[in-house]
Coordinates of C-alpha atoms in Angstrom, one line a residue:
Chain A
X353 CA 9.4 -43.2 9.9
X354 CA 6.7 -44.0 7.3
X355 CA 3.9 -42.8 9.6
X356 CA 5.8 -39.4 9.9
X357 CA 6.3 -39.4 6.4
X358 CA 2.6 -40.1 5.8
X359 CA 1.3 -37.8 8.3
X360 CA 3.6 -35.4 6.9
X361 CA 2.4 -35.5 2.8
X362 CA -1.1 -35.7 4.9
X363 CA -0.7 -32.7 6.0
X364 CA 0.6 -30.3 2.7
X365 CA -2.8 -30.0 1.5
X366 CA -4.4 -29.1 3.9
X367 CA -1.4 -26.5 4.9
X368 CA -2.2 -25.2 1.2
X369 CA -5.5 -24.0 2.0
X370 CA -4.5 -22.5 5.0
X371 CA -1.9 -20.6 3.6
X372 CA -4.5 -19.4 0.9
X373 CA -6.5 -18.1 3.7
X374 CA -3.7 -16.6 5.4
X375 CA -2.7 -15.1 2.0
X376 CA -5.8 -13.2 2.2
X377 CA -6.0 -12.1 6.1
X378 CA -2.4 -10.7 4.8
X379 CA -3.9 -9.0 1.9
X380 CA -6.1 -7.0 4.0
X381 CA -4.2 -6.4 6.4
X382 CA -1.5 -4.4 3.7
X383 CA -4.1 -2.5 2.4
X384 CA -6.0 -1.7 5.5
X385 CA -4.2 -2.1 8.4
X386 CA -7.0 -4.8 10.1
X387 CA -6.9 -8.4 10.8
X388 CA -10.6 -9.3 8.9
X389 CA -12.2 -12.1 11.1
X390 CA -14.4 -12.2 8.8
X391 CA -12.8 -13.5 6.2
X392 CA -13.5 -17.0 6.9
X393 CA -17.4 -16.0 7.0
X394 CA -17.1 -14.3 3.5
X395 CA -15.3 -17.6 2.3
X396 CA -17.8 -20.0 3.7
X397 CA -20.8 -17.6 2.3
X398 CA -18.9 -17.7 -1.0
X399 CA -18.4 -21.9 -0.9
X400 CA -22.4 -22.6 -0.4
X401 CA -23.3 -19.8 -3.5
X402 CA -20.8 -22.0 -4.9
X403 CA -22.5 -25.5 -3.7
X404 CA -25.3 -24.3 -5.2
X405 CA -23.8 -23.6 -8.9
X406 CA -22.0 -27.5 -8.1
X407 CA -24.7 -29.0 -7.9
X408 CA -27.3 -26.9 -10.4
X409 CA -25.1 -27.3 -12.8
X410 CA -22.3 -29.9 -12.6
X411 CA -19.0 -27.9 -13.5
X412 CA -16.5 -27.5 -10.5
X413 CA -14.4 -25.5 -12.7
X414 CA -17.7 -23.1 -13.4
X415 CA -18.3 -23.8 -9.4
X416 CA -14.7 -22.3 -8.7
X417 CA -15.3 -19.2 -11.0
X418 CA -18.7 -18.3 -9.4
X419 CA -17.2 -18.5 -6.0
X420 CA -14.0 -16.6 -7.1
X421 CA -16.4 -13.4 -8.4
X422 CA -18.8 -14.0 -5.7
X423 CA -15.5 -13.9 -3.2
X424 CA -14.3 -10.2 -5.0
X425 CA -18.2 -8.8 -4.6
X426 CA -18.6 -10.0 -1.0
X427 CA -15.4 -8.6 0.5
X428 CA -16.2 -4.9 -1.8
X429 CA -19.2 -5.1 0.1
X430 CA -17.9 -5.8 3.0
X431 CA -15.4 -3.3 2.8
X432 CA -17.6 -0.4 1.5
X433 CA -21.0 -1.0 3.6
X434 CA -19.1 -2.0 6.9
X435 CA -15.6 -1.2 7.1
X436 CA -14.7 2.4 5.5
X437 CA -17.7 4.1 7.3
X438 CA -16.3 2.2 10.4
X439 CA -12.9 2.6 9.9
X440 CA -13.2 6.6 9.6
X441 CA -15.0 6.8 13.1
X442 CA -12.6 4.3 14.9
X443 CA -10.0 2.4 13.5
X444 CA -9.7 0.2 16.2
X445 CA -13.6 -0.6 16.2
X446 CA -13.2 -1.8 12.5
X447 CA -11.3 -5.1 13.9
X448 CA -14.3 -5.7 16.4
X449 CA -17.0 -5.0 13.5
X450 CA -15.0 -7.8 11.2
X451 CA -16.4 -10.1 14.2
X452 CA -19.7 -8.5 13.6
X453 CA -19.6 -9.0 10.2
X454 CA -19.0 -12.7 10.7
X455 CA -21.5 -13.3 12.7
X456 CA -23.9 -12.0 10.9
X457 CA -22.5 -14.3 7.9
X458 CA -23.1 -17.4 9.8
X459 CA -26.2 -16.4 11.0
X460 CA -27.1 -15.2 7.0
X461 CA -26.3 -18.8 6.0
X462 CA -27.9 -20.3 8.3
X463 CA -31.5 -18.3 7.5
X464 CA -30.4 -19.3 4.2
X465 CA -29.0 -22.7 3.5
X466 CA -29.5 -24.1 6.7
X467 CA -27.4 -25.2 9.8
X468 CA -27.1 -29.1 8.9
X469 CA -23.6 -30.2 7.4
X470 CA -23.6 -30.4 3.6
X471 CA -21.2 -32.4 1.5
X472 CA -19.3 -30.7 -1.2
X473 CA -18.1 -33.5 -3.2
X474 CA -14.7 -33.0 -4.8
X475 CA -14.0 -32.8 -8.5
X476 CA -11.4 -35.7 -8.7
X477 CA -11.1 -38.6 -6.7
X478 CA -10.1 -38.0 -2.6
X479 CA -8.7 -41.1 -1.7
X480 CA -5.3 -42.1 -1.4
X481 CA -2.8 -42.8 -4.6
X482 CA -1.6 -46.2 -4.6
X483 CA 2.1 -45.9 -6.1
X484 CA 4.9 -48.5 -5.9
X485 CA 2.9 -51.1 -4.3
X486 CA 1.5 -49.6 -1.5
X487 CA -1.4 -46.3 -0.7
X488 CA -0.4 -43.0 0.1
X489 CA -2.0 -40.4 1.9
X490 CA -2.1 -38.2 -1.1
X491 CA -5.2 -38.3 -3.9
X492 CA -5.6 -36.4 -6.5
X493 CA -7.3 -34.3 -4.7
X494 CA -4.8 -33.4 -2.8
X495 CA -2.4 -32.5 -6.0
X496 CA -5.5 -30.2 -7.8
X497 CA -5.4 -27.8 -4.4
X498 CA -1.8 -28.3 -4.2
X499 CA -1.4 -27.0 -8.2
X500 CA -4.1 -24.8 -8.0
X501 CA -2.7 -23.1 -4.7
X502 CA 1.1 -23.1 -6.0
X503 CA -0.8 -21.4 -9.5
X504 CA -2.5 -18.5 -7.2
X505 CA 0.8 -17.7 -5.2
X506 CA 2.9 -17.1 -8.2
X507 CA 0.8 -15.5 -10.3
X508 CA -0.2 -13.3 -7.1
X509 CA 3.8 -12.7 -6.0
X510 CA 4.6 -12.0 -10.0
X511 CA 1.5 -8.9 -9.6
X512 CA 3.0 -8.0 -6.1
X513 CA 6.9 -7.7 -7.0
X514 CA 7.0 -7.2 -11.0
X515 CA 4.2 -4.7 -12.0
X516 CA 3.4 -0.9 -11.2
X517 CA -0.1 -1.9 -9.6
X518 CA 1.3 -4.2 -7.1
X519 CA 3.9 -1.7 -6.2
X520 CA 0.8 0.8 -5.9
X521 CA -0.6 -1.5 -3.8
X522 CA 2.5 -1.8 -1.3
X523 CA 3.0 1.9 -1.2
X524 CA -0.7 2.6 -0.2
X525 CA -0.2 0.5 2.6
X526 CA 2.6 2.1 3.9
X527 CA 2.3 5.1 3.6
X528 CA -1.6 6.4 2.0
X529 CA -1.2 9.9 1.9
X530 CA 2.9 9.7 0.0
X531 CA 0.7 7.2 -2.1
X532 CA -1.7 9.8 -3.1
X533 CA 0.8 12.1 -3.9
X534 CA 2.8 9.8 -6.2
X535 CA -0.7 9.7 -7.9
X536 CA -1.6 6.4 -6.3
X537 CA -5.6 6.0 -6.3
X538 CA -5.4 4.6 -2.2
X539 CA -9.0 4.4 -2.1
X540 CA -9.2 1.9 -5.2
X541 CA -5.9 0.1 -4.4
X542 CA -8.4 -0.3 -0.9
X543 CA -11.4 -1.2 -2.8
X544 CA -8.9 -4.0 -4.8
X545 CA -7.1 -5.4 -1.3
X546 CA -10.6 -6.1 -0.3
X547 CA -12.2 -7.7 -3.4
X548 CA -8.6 -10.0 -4.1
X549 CA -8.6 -10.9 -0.5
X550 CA -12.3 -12.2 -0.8
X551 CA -11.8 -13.6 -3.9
X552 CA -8.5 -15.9 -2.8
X553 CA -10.4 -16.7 0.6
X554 CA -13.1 -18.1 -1.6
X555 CA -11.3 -20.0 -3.1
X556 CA -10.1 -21.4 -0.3
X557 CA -13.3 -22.1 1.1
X558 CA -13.7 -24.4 -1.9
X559 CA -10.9 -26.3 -2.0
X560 CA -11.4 -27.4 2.1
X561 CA -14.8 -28.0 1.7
X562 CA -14.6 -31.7 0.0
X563 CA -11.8 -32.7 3.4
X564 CA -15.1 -31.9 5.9
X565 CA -19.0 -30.5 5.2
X566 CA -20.3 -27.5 4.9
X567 CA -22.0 -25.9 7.4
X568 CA -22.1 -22.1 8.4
X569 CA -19.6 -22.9 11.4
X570 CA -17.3 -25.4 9.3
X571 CA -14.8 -22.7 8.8
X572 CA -14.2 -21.6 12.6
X573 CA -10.8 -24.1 12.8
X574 CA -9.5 -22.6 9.8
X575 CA -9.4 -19.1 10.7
X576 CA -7.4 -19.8 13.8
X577 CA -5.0 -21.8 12.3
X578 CA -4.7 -19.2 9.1
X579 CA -4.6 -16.2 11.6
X580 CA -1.9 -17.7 13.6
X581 CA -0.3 -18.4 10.0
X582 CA -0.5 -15.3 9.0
X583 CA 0.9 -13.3 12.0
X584 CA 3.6 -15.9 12.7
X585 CA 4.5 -15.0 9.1
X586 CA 4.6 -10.9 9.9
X587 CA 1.4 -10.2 9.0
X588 CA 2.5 -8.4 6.1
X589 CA 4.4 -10.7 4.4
X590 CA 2.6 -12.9 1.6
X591 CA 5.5 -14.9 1.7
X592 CA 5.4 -15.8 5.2
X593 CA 1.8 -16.1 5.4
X594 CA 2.1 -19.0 2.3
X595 CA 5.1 -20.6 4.2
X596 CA 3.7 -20.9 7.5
X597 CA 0.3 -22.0 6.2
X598 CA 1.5 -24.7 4.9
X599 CA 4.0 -25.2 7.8
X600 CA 1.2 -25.4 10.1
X601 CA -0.7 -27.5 8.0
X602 CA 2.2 -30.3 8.3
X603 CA 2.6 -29.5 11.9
X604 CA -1.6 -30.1 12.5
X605 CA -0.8 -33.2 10.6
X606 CA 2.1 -34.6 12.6
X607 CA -0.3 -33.4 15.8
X608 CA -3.6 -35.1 15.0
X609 CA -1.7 -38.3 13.5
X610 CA 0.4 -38.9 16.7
X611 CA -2.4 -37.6 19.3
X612 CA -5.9 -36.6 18.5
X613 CA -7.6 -34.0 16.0
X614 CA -9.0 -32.2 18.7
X615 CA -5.9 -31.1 20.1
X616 CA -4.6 -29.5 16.7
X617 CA -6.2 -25.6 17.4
X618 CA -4.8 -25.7 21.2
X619 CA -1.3 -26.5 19.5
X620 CA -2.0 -23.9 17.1
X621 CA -2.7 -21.1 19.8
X622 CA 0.2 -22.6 21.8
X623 CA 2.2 -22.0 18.8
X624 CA 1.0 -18.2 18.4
X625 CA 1.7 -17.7 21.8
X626 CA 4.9 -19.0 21.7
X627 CA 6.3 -17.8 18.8
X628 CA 5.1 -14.2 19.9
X629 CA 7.2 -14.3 22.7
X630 CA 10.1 -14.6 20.6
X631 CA 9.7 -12.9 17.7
X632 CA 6.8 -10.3 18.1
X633 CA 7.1 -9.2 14.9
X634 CA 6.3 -12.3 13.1
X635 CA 9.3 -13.9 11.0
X636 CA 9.2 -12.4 7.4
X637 CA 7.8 -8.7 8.8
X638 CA 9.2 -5.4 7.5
X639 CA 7.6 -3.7 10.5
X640 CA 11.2 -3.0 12.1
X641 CA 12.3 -1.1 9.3
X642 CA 9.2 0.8 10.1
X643 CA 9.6 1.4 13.3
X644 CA 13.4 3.0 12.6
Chain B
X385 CA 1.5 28.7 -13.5
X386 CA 0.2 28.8 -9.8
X387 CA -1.9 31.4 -8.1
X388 CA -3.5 31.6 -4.4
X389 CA -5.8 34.3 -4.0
X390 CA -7.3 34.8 -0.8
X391 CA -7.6 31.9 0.4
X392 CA -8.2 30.8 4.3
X393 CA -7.9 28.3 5.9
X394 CA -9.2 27.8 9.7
X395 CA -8.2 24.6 11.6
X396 CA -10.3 24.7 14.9
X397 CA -11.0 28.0 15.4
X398 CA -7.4 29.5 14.7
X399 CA -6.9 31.0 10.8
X400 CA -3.8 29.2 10.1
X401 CA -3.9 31.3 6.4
X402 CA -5.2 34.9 5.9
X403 CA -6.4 35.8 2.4
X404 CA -3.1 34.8 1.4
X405 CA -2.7 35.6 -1.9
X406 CA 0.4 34.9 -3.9
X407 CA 1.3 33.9 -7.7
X408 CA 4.6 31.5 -8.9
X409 CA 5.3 32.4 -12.7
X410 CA 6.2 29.8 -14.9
X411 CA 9.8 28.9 -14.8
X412 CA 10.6 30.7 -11.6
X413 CA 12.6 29.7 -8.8
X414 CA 9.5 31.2 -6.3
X415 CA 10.4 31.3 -2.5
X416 CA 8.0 30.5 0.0
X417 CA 9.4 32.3 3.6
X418 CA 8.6 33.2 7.3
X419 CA 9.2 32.3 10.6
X420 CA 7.9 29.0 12.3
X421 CA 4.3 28.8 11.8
X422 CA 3.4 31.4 10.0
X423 CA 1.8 28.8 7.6
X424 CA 4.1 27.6 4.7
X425 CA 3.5 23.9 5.2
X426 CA -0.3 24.8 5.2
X427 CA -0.1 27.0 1.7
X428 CA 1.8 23.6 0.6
X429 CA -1.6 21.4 2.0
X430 CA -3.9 23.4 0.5
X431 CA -1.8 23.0 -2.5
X432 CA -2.2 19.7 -3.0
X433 CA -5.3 18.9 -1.3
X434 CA -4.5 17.7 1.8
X435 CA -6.1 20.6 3.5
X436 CA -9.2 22.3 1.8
X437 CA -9.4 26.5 1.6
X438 CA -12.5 27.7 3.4
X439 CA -12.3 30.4 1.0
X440 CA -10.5 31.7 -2.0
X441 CA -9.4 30.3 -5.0
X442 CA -6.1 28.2 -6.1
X443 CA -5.2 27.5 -9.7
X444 CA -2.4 26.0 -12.0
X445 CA -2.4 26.9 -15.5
X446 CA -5.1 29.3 -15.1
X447 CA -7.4 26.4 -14.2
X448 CA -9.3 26.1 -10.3
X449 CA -7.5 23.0 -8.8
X450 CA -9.2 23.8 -5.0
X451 CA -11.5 20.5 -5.7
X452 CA -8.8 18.8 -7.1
X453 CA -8.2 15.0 -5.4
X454 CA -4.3 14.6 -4.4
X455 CA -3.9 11.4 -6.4
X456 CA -4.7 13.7 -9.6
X457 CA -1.7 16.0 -9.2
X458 CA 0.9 13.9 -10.2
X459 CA -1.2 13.9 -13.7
X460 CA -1.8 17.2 -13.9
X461 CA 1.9 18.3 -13.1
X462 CA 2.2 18.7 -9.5
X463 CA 4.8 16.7 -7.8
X464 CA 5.9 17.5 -3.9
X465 CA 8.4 16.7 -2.0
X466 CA 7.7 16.6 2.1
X467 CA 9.5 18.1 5.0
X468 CA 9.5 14.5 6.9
X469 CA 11.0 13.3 3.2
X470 CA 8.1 10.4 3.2
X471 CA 10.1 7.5 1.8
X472 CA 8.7 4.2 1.6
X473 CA 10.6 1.8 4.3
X474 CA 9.6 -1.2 3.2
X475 CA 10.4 -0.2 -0.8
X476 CA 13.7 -0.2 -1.8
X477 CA 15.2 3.2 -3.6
X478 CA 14.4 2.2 -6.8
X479 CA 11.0 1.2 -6.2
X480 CA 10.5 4.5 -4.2
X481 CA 11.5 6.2 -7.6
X482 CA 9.6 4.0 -10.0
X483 CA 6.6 5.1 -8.1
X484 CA 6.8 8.5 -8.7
X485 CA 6.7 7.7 -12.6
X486 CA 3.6 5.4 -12.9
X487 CA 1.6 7.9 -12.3
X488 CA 1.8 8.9 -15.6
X489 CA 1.2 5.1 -17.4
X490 CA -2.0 3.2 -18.1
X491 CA -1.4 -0.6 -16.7
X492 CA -4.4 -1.7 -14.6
X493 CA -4.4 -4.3 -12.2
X494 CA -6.3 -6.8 -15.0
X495 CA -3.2 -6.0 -17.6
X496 CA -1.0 -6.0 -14.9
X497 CA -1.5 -9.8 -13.5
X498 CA -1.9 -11.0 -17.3
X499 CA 1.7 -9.4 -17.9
X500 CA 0.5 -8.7 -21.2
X501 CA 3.4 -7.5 -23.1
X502 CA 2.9 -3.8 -23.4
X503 CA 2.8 -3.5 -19.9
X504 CA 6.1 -5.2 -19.2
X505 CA 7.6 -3.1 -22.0
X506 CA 6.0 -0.1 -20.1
X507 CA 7.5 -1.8 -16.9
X508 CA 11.0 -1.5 -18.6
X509 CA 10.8 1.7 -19.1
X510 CA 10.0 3.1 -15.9
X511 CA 12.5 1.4 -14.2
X512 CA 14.8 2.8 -17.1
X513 CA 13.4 6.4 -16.2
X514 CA 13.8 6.0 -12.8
X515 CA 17.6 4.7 -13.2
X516 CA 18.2 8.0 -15.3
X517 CA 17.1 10.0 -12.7
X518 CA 18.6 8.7 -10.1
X519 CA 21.8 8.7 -12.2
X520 CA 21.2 12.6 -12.7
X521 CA 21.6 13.2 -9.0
X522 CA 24.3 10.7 -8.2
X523 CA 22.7 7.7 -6.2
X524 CA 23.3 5.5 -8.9
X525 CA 25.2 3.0 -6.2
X526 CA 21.9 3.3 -3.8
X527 CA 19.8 1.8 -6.4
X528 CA 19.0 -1.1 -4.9
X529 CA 19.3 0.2 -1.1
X530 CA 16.1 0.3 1.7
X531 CA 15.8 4.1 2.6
X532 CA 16.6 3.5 6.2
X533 CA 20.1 2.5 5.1
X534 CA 20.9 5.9 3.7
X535 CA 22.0 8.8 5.6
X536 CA 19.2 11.7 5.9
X537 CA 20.9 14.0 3.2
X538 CA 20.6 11.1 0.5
X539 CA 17.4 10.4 1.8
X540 CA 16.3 13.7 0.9
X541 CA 17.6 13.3 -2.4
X542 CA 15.9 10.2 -3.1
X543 CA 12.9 11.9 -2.4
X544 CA 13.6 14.8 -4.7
X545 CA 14.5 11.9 -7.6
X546 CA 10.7 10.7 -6.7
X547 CA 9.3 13.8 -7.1
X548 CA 11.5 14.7 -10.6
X549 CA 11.0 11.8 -12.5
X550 CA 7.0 12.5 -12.7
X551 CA 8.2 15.2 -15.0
X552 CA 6.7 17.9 -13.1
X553 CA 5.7 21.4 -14.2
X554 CA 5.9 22.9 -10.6
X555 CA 7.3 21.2 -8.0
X556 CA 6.6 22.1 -4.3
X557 CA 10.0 21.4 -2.2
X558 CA 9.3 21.5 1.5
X559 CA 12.3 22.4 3.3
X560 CA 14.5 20.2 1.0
X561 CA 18.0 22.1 3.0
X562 CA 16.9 21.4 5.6
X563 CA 19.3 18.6 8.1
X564 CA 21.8 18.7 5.0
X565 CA 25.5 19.8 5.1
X566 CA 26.9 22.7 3.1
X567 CA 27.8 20.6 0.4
X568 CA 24.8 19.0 -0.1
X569 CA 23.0 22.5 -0.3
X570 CA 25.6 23.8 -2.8
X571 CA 24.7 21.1 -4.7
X572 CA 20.8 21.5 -4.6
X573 CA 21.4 24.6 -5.8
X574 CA 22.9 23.6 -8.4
X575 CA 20.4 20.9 -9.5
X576 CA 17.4 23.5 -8.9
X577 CA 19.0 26.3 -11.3
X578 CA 19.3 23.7 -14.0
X579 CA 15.5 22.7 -14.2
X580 CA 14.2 26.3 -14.8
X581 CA 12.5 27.1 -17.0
X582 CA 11.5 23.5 -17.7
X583 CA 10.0 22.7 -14.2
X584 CA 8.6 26.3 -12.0
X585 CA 9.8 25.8 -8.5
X586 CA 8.1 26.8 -5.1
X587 CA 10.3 26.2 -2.6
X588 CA 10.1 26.6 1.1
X589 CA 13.1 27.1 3.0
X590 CA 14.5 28.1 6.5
X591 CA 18.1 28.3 4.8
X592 CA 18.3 31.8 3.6
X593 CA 21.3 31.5 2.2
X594 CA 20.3 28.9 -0.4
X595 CA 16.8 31.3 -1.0
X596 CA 18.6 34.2 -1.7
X597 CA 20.9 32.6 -4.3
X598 CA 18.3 30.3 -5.9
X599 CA 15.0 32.3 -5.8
X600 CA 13.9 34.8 -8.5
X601 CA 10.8 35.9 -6.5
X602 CA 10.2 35.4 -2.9
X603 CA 6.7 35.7 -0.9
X604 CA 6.9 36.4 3.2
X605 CA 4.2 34.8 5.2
X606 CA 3.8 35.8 9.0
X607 CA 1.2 34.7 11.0
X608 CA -0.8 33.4 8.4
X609 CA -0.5 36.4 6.2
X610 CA 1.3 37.3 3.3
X611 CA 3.6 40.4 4.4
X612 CA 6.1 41.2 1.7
X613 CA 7.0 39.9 -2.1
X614 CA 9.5 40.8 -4.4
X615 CA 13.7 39.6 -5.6
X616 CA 16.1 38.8 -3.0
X617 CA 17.2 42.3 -2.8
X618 CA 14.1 43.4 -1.9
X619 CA 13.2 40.9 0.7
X620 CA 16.5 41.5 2.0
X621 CA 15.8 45.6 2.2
X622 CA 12.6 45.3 3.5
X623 CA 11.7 46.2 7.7
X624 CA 8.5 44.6 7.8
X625 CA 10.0 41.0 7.0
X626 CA 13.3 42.1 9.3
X627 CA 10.5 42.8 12.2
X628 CA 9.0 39.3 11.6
X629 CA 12.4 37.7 11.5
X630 CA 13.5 39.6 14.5
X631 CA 16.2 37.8 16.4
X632 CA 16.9 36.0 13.1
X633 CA 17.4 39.3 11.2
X634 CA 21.2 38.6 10.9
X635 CA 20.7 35.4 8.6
X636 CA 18.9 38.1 5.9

């Protein structure tokens, strides 16, 4: 029971970055209607600017910030250079050019930075708490992704639900051109999707980087477990993406504790597979009332 | 307050519009009519920018909108409702309403995620709006319901609250009678004789019935081409439009 209980408070942070990362696959996908492989490439482009400013200058916090506006650029670049013109010819060719755009990332950083591992040491200490006599397998650590993950989805729900921008942003995604009439700017609500969903995947990207190196590959795991979060959840549902990110990071948890790390993405796809069976619309989707 | 003159409009190869030219004055009921594609929906598109003239020139308030971007017409005074009424599924009625009145507020996305406290007071207030409105045309107990819950005629409705509570000067009303009971008609009519003169209506219709009671001019396009204006009695007195209605003379 305490080994489940260990592998499971193991397991929450890492399940808070993943639902980050599937917050921002779900992001672009409301406000464009494609799953961006890339995303994962942005975010590990965006950690090493951010390794850089670590270790030039000291500050995690300034660190963070870098990565977070380098995160909003990258994924407006992304979207104007490579996606819209690609998007226009072919919709469905702007899912296979998110592929190209990763590759091209990986291949970037590794021109650039190099393709041996680099550490990304963490801002507080990343070794267990010891509380009531005995170590947990929680550090602080741990707790500053968990707060600063639980900070990102509230504040991002309040924007979503509460204010006239994030209903804006809804509307465009259903439905561009009704959008456009209610005076909806769809292109810049576009434009925004992008550059928010770069900016949270960055952040991301630096909150994993301390658990493992950094290396232009290092992110490959965590798109497939934050894509299968993400379309578990629906897809379109932020809250679905958040609580099947962090379901999956306890359920990768319980996996590699009682078998072997290596059989945590297999279980993941499994998973996908499985639960697409069932529920082809993901769990928290809206798609049905679309479809009537 | 709107004028179309001679514009075209070709959509691979086939001229869809024909030097249409037509005027709605300010604070009329105008009428848009004709058979089944003779290109009402398209004079709507062109309107609002969802289609571009080849040729000819369309202006509101005496000012050239043809380059105009659709997003910009709520702000200028142009609010639309749609044939396929166009309601958000995944919104719920209020939030379809509320949508149609932030295009008239400032909040940006950088305000907006601070919550900085004129934007939640500005947030109170459309939702206030909204209510109002949809008070105004009864669906005060669908506040809260998803669009797909509704029957079509409310639907409709809905849609026309979304389209009022922009505070339009001209509204565009695409076949708002049309899949709604005799009731529901009566009361349209109703509500559309009380916004004049505030709000100028175009309305196109199939439902002569509710055009000749409502309408204080009416324009007859056929095949592209505008083939007869004037009042009801007029339309009503005139062959050529009988001729294009043929078969469907009786309804005039």
């Amino acid at each position: 029971m305490t080994q489940f209980l260990d592998f499971s408070l193991g397991g929450i942070a890492n399940g808070a970055v993943i639902a980050l990362m599937a917050f921002a696959l779900v992001l672009v996908w409301r406000s464009s209607r494609v799953v961006n492989f890339a995303q994962v490439g942005q975010a590990m482009f965006t950690t090493f600017i951010s390794l850089w400013v670590y270790e030039s200058s000291g500050s995690w916090l300034l660190a963070l910030l870098i990565a977070i506006f380098a995160g909003a650029i990258l994924g407006l670049v992304v979207h104007l250079l490579v996606m819209k013109p690609v998007h226009r010819a072919d919709a469905s060719g702007a899912i296979i050019a998110t592929f190209g755009v990763l590759i091209a990332l990986q291949a970037g950083a590794g021109m650039i930075w190099g393709g041996d591992p680099k550490a990304f040491l963490p801002p507080v200490a990343n070794s267990g708490l010891e509380f009531a006599g005995r170590i947990w397998p929680v550090s602080w650590y741990d707790l500053l992704i968990f707060a600063v993950t639980s900070l990102l989805v509230i504040v991002l729900s309040y924007v979503f639900i509460r204010t006239s921008f994030g209903l804006a942003m809804r509307a465009s995604a259903l439905n561009p051109e009704v959008a456009r009439l209610c005076g909806v700017r769809v292109s810049r609500m576009l434009i925004l999707g992008w550059a928010l969903a770069g900016s949270v995947g960055a952040i991301a990207g630096v909150l994993i980087a301390p658990s493992a190196t950094l290396s232009p590959n290092s992110f490959d795991l965590l798109l497939v477990f934050a894509f299968t979060a993400a379309v578990i959840g629906g897809l379109d549902s932020l809250v679905g993406a958040v609580a099947f990110g962090v379901g999956s990071g306890l359920a990768l948890s319980l996996v590699t504790g009682y078998s072997d790390a290596s059989n945590a993405p297999i279980v993941s796809l499994a998973l996908l597979v499985v639960i697409l069976l069932i529920k082809p619309d993901g769990f928290f989707s809206q798609s049905k009332s679309r479809v009537v | 307050m709107l004028e179309l003159i001679g514009v075209d409009v070709t959509v691979s190869g086939l001229k869809i519009l024909d030097g249409v030219t037509m005027k709605v004055p300010a604070g009329s009921i105008t009428g848009l009519i004709g058979p089944n594609g003779a290109g009402k929906t398209t004079a709507f598109n062109v309107v609002c920018g969802f289609m571009r003239a080849d040729t000819g020139t369309i202006s509101f308030k005496d000012q050239p909108i043809n380059r105009v971007k659709t997003h910009q017409l709520a702000k200028l005074g142009i609010s639309r409702t749609l044939q396929a009424v166009g309601l958000f599924p995944a919104l719920t009625v209020l939030e379809n309403v509320m949508l149609g009145a932030t295009s008239r507020t400032k909040a940006g996305i950088l305000s907006d995620s601070l919550a900085l406290p004129w934007v939640d007071k500005e947030q109170r207030d459309i939702r206030e709006k909204s209510r109002e409105m949809l008070r105004r045309l009864g669906l005060v107990d669908v506040v809260d319901a998803m669009p797909v819950e509704l029957p079509y005629p409310t639907q409709k409705k809905v849609a026309l609250a979304r389209a009022l509570v922009s505070e339009p000067d001209l509204l565009l009303l695409d076949e708002p009678a049309g899949g709604v009971g005799a009731d529901d008609i009566r009361e349209l009519a109703t509500v559309l004789k009380a916004l004049t003169p505030k709000v100028t209506v175009l309305l196109v219709e199939h439902h002569m019935e509710l055009v000749m009671d409502v309408c204080d001019l009416i324009w007859v396009l056929d095949a592209g081409k505008i083939i007869a204006s004037g009042t009801p009695a007029q339309i009503r007195a005139n062959n050529e439009v009988l001729t294009a209605y043929l078969g469907e003379a009786e309804v005039l």
